[in-house]
Amino acid sequence: MTCCREIISIHLGNAGIKSGSTCWDLITSEHDIQKEGSLLIDESNEALSSKREEENLNSLFFETNNKYTPRCLFIDTDEESINTIRNTNPDFYLNEQFISLNNYNSFKTGREELLDSSLDRIRKLVENCSDFEGFLIYNSISGGTGSVFGSLLLERLSEEFGKKSKVNFTIFPTRNELKVNPLHVFNSIMYSYYHNEHTDASVVFSNDALKDICHSSLKIENPSHSVYNQLIAQAVSSTTIGLRKKSDVLLENLDSFRTSLIPFPTLQYLSYSCSPFISSLQTHQFTLQEMFQSCLNGESCLTTRNLQTGGYLSMVLILRGDSYTPSKFNFNFNRARGIVRPRFVDMPNFASFKCGLDYHSPKVIVGGDLAKVSDSVFAVSNNTSVLELFNNIRLECDKLNNERKEYFRDLIKKQCTIEVDEFNEAKGNLDDLVEDYLEIERNINEDEES
């Protein structure tokens, strides 16, 4: 169990802001924080009093006048997304937690003004911490603010805050979005370039996988981004349990994402699975073995549905809820593992698999699309199948270079201050990342054949 250290969340662009707002809705519900920020207190309720003693509220919130406020910033170039969150819950956030700049459209226009404003607010949040640990960053890899501005901000955060940990919750575009909008390709390549240099770990979500989960598990034919954000909120809730509670749950600090899941700095992109995801209309009760199988085979993965085709470099797997004993955990996991037969990569001097239990049942957004369950299983893993997302970007870039070369070069020059050669360097880094994952998969296949 670790002591409480403060963490600042930064929500960038429309995707980062809206997904982040949903995450705060869920996290505050888990800690019984009311809409205006007050904490539910009932001294006669022993269970609630015991729960308070287990919580590290100070890690993600600061308290003023008996009101809890998230340690966060919402940053966008468009005031519409900012105002949506501000107006939805005006008593919960402070005005200085919102930053917008409407005339910022590219790398060139207004970036210094927005950067300076953002860094000034971040410094003030850090100064309000007694033992600052690092950042959680929410964004889309392909969006204008989340990606383009996010790249610049990551670089400045590294310069100013040195080795403080940075963990990213980032959303990847669909294959079709890459095909119809060359800007998504450019933004994704540039953010990957900066991300590899300035971030410690990234939990990855794919709009394709999110859509598949809505179809197959929630039975929603035309899901909105609101549903996607509820799924992402479950991931953030699960992976931050150890940051918010005084317990021995794995991933108890930001650095543990790196030490538990990332054997090499470049292979820092993590997949997230959780089971069950069910709608309020469904009646099927999932067994513990079914939950384990769904996490291992990719059926409940928010990153890619092809986990079985890849290899696991590492995994942290946790059961949430109090219905099962450790012996039942082990029995059912071993049965599920025997059926799915996940491929684990033998990593010298690196413990690739860790598991644990959290006896707090998961919650859901009240009035949302997900049904509440008493128990769930989630897994954060480093699986080579994530290369599919980067390979989609790479292939679309190659296609643009071959079919619309002059247009794509003009787009690069218009959108940023870098030269085409520098963009090519960023593309080369992406190629190297894909090849690193492919090399591991080739080694797995050779070991299985021998």
CSV table of N, CA and C in Angstrom, one decimal, residues 316-386:
chain,number,residue,atom,x,y,z
A,316,VAL,N,-1.9,-7.3,-16.3
A,316,VAL,CA,-2.4,-7.1,-15.0
A,316,VAL,C,-3.9,-7.4,-15.0
A,317,LEU,N,-4.3,-8.4,-14.3
A,317,LEU,CA,-5.7,-8.9,-14.3
A,317,LEU,C,-6.3,-8.8,-12.9
A,318,ILE,N,-7.5,-8.2,-12.8
A,318,ILE,CA,-8.1,-7.9,-11.4
A,318,ILE,C,-9.5,-8.3,-11.5
A,319,LEU,N,-10.0,-8.9,-10.4
A,319,LEU,CA,-11.4,-9.2,-10.2
A,319,LEU,C,-12.0,-8.2,-9.2
A,320,ARG,N,-13.0,-7.5,-9.6
A,320,ARG,CA,-13.7,-6.5,-8.8
A,320,ARG,C,-15.0,-7.1,-8.2
A,321,GLY,N,-15.2,-7.0,-6.9
A,321,GLY,CA,-16.4,-7.5,-6.3
A,321,GLY,C,-16.0,-8.4,-5.2
A,322,ASP,N,-17.0,-8.8,-4.4
A,322,ASP,CA,-16.8,-9.6,-3.2
A,322,ASP,C,-17.5,-11.0,-3.2
A,323,SER,N,-17.9,-11.5,-4.4
A,323,SER,CA,-18.6,-12.7,-4.5
A,323,SER,C,-17.7,-14.0,-4.6
A,324,TYR,N,-16.4,-13.8,-4.9
A,324,TYR,CA,-15.6,-14.9,-5.1
A,324,TYR,C,-14.3,-14.9,-4.2
A,325,THR,N,-13.9,-16.1,-3.8
A,325,THR,CA,-12.7,-16.2,-3.0
A,325,THR,C,-11.5,-16.4,-3.9
A,326,PRO,N,-10.3,-16.2,-3.3
A,326,PRO,CA,-9.1,-16.4,-4.2
A,326,PRO,C,-9.0,-17.7,-4.8
A,327,SER,N,-9.5,-18.8,-4.1
A,327,SER,CA,-9.4,-20.1,-4.7
A,327,SER,C,-10.3,-20.3,-5.9
A,328,LYS,N,-11.5,-19.7,-5.8
A,328,LYS,CA,-12.4,-19.7,-7.0
A,328,LYS,C,-11.8,-18.9,-8.1
A,329,PHE,N,-11.1,-17.8,-7.8
A,329,PHE,CA,-10.5,-17.0,-8.8
A,329,PHE,C,-9.5,-17.8,-9.5
A,330,ASN,N,-8.6,-18.5,-8.8
A,330,ASN,CA,-7.5,-19.3,-9.4
A,330,ASN,C,-8.1,-20.5,-10.3
A,331,PHE,N,-9.1,-21.1,-9.7
A,331,PHE,CA,-9.7,-22.3,-10.4
A,331,PHE,C,-10.4,-21.8,-11.7
A,332,ASN,N,-11.2,-20.8,-11.7
A,332,ASN,CA,-11.8,-20.3,-12.9
A,332,ASN,C,-10.9,-19.7,-13.9
A,333,PHE,N,-9.9,-19.0,-13.4
A,333,PHE,CA,-8.9,-18.4,-14.4
A,333,PHE,C,-8.2,-19.5,-15.1
A,334,ASN,N,-7.7,-20.5,-14.4
A,334,ASN,CA,-7.0,-21.6,-15.0
A,334,ASN,C,-7.8,-22.4,-16.0
A,335,ARG,N,-9.1,-22.6,-15.8
A,335,ARG,CA,-10.0,-23.2,-16.7
A,335,ARG,C,-10.1,-22.3,-18.0
A,336,ALA,N,-10.3,-21.0,-17.8
A,336,ALA,CA,-10.5,-20.1,-18.9
A,336,ALA,C,-9.2,-20.1,-19.7
A,337,ARG,N,-8.0,-20.0,-19.1
A,337,ARG,CA,-6.8,-20.0,-19.8
A,337,ARG,C,-6.5,-21.3,-20.6
A,338,GLY,N,-7.0,-22.4,-20.1
A,338,GLY,CA,-6.9,-23.6,-20.8
A,338,GLY,C,-7.7,-23.7,-22.1
A,339,ILE,N,-8.8,-23.0,-22.0
A,339,ILE,CA,-9.7,-22.9,-23.2
A,339,ILE,C,-9.2,-21.9,-24.2
A,340,VAL,N,-8.9,-20.7,-23.8
A,340,VAL,CA,-8.5,-19.6,-24.7
A,340,VAL,C,-7.0,-19.8,-25.2
A,341,ARG,N,-6.2,-20.4,-24.3
A,341,ARG,CA,-4.7,-20.6,-24.6
A,341,ARG,C,-4.1,-19.3,-25.1
A,342,PRO,N,-4.1,-18.3,-24.3
A,342,PRO,CA,-3.4,-17.0,-24.7
A,342,PRO,C,-1.9,-17.2,-24.8
A,343,ARG,N,-1.3,-16.5,-25.7
A,343,ARG,CA,0.2,-16.7,-25.9
A,343,ARG,C,1.0,-15.6,-25.2
A,344,PHE,N,1.7,-16.0,-24.2
A,344,PHE,CA,2.5,-15.1,-23.4
A,344,PHE,C,4.0,-15.2,-23.9
A,345,VAL,N,4.6,-14.0,-24.0
A,345,VAL,CA,6.0,-13.9,-24.5
A,345,VAL,C,6.9,-14.1,-23.3
A,346,ASP,N,7.9,-14.9,-23.4
A,346,ASP,CA,8.8,-15.1,-22.3
A,346,ASP,C,9.8,-13.9,-22.3
A,347,MET,N,9.6,-13.0,-21.3
A,347,MET,CA,10.4,-11.8,-21.2
A,347,MET,C,11.5,-11.9,-20.0
A,348,PRO,N,12.7,-12.1,-20.4
A,348,PRO,CA,13.8,-12.3,-19.3
A,348,PRO,C,13.8,-11.1,-18.3
A,349,ASN,N,13.8,-11.4,-17.0
A,349,ASN,CA,13.9,-10.4,-16.0
A,349,ASN,C,12.7,-9.5,-15.9
A,350,PHE,N,11.5,-10.0,-16.4
A,350,PHE,CA,10.3,-9.2,-16.3
A,350,PHE,C,9.2,-10.1,-16.0
A,351,ALA,N,8.5,-9.8,-14.9
A,351,ALA,CA,7.3,-10.6,-14.5
A,351,ALA,C,6.1,-10.2,-15.4
A,352,SER,N,5.7,-11.1,-16.3
A,352,SER,CA,4.8,-10.7,-17.3
A,352,SER,C,3.3,-10.8,-16.9
A,353,PHE,N,3.0,-11.5,-15.8
A,353,PHE,CA,1.6,-11.7,-15.5
A,353,PHE,C,1.4,-11.5,-14.0
A,354,LYS,N,0.5,-10.6,-13.6
A,354,LYS,CA,0.1,-10.3,-12.2
A,354,LYS,C,-1.4,-10.3,-12.1
A,355,CYS,N,-1.9,-10.7,-11.0
A,355,CYS,CA,-3.3,-10.7,-10.8
A,355,CYS,C,-3.7,-10.3,-9.3
A,356,GLY,N,-4.9,-9.9,-9.1
A,356,GLY,CA,-5.3,-9.4,-7.8
A,356,GLY,C,-6.8,-9.3,-7.7
A,357,LEU,N,-7.2,-9.0,-6.5
A,357,LEU,CA,-8.7,-8.8,-6.2
A,357,LEU,C,-8.9,-7.5,-5.6
A,358,ASP,N,-10.0,-6.9,-6.0
A,358,ASP,CA,-10.5,-5.6,-5.4
A,358,ASP,C,-11.9,-5.9,-4.9
A,359,TYR,N,-12.2,-5.8,-3.6
A,359,TYR,CA,-13.5,-6.3,-3.1
A,359,TYR,C,-14.6,-5.2,-3.2
A,360,HIS,N,-14.3,-4.1,-3.9
A,360,HIS,CA,-15.3,-3.1,-4.1
A,360,HIS,C,-16.0,-3.4,-5.5
A,361,SER,N,-17.3,-3.5,-5.4
A,361,SER,CA,-18.1,-3.8,-6.7
A,361,SER,C,-18.0,-2.6,-7.6
A,362,PRO,N,-18.0,-2.9,-8.9
A,362,PRO,CA,-18.0,-1.8,-9.9
A,362,PRO,C,-19.3,-1.0,-9.9
A,363,LYS,N,-19.2,0.3,-10.3
A,363,LYS,CA,-20.4,1.1,-10.4
A,363,LYS,C,-20.6,1.5,-11.9
A,364,VAL,N,-21.7,2.0,-12.3
A,364,VAL,CA,-22.0,2.5,-13.6
A,364,VAL,C,-22.6,3.9,-13.5
A,365,ILE,N,-22.6,4.6,-14.6
A,365,ILE,CA,-23.2,5.9,-14.7
A,365,ILE,C,-24.8,5.8,-14.5
A,366,VAL,N,-25.3,6.5,-13.5
A,366,VAL,CA,-26.7,6.5,-13.2
A,366,VAL,C,-27.5,7.0,-14.5
A,367,GLY,N,-28.5,6.2,-14.9
A,367,GLY,CA,-29.2,6.6,-16.1
A,367,GLY,C,-28.5,6.3,-17.4
A,368,GLY,N,-27.4,5.6,-17.4
A,368,GLY,CA,-26.6,5.4,-18.6
A,368,GLY,C,-27.0,4.1,-19.3
A,369,ASP,N,-26.2,3.6,-20.2
A,369,ASP,CA,-26.5,2.5,-21.1
A,369,ASP,C,-26.0,1.2,-20.5
A,370,LEU,N,-25.2,1.2,-19.5
A,370,LEU,CA,-24.6,0.0,-19.0
A,370,LEU,C,-25.4,-0.5,-17.7
A,371,ALA,N,-25.6,-1.8,-17.6
A,371,ALA,CA,-26.2,-2.3,-16.4
A,371,ALA,C,-25.2,-2.5,-15.3
A,372,LYS,N,-25.6,-2.3,-14.1
A,372,LYS,CA,-24.8,-2.5,-12.9
A,372,LYS,C,-24.6,-4.0,-12.7
A,373,VAL,N,-23.4,-4.4,-12.3
A,373,VAL,CA,-23.1,-5.8,-12.0
A,373,VAL,C,-22.4,-5.8,-10.7
A,374,SER,N,-22.5,-7.0,-10.0
A,374,SER,CA,-21.9,-7.1,-8.7
A,374,SER,C,-20.4,-7.4,-8.8
A,375,ASP,N,-20.0,-8.1,-9.9
A,375,ASP,CA,-18.6,-8.5,-10.0
A,375,ASP,C,-18.2,-8.3,-11.5
A,376,SER,N,-16.9,-8.0,-11.7
A,376,SER,CA,-16.4,-7.9,-13.1
A,376,SER,C,-14.9,-8.2,-13.1
A,377,VAL,N,-14.4,-8.6,-14.2
A,377,VAL,CA,-13.0,-8.8,-14.4
A,377,VAL,C,-12.5,-7.8,-15.4
A,378,PHE,N,-11.3,-7.2,-15.1
A,378,PHE,CA,-10.7,-6.4,-16.1
A,378,PHE,C,-9.2,-6.7,-16.2
A,379,ALA,N,-8.7,-6.5,-17.4
A,379,ALA,CA,-7.3,-6.7,-17.7
A,379,ALA,C,-6.7,-5.6,-18.5
A,380,VAL,N,-5.5,-5.1,-18.0
A,380,VAL,CA,-4.7,-4.2,-18.8
A,380,VAL,C,-3.5,-5.0,-19.2
A,381,SER,N,-3.3,-5.0,-20.5
A,381,SER,CA,-2.3,-5.9,-21.1
A,381,SER,C,-1.4,-5.2,-22.1
A,382,ASN,N,-0.2,-5.7,-22.3
A,382,ASN,CA,0.6,-5.2,-23.4
A,382,ASN,C,0.7,-6.4,-24.4
A,383,ASN,N,-0.2,-6.2,-25.4
A,383,ASN,CA,-0.4,-7.3,-26.4
A,383,ASN,C,0.1,-6.8,-27.8
A,384,THR,N,0.8,-7.6,-28.5
A,384,THR,CA,1.3,-7.2,-29.8
A,384,THR,C,0.2,-6.8,-30.9
A,385,SER,N,-1.0,-7.3,-30.6
A,385,SER,CA,-2.1,-7.0,-31.6
A,385,SER,C,-2.4,-5.5,-31.7
A,386,VAL,N,-1.9,-4.7,-30.8
A,386,VAL,CA,-2.1,-3.3,-30.9
A,386,VAL,C,-1.5,-2.7,-32.2
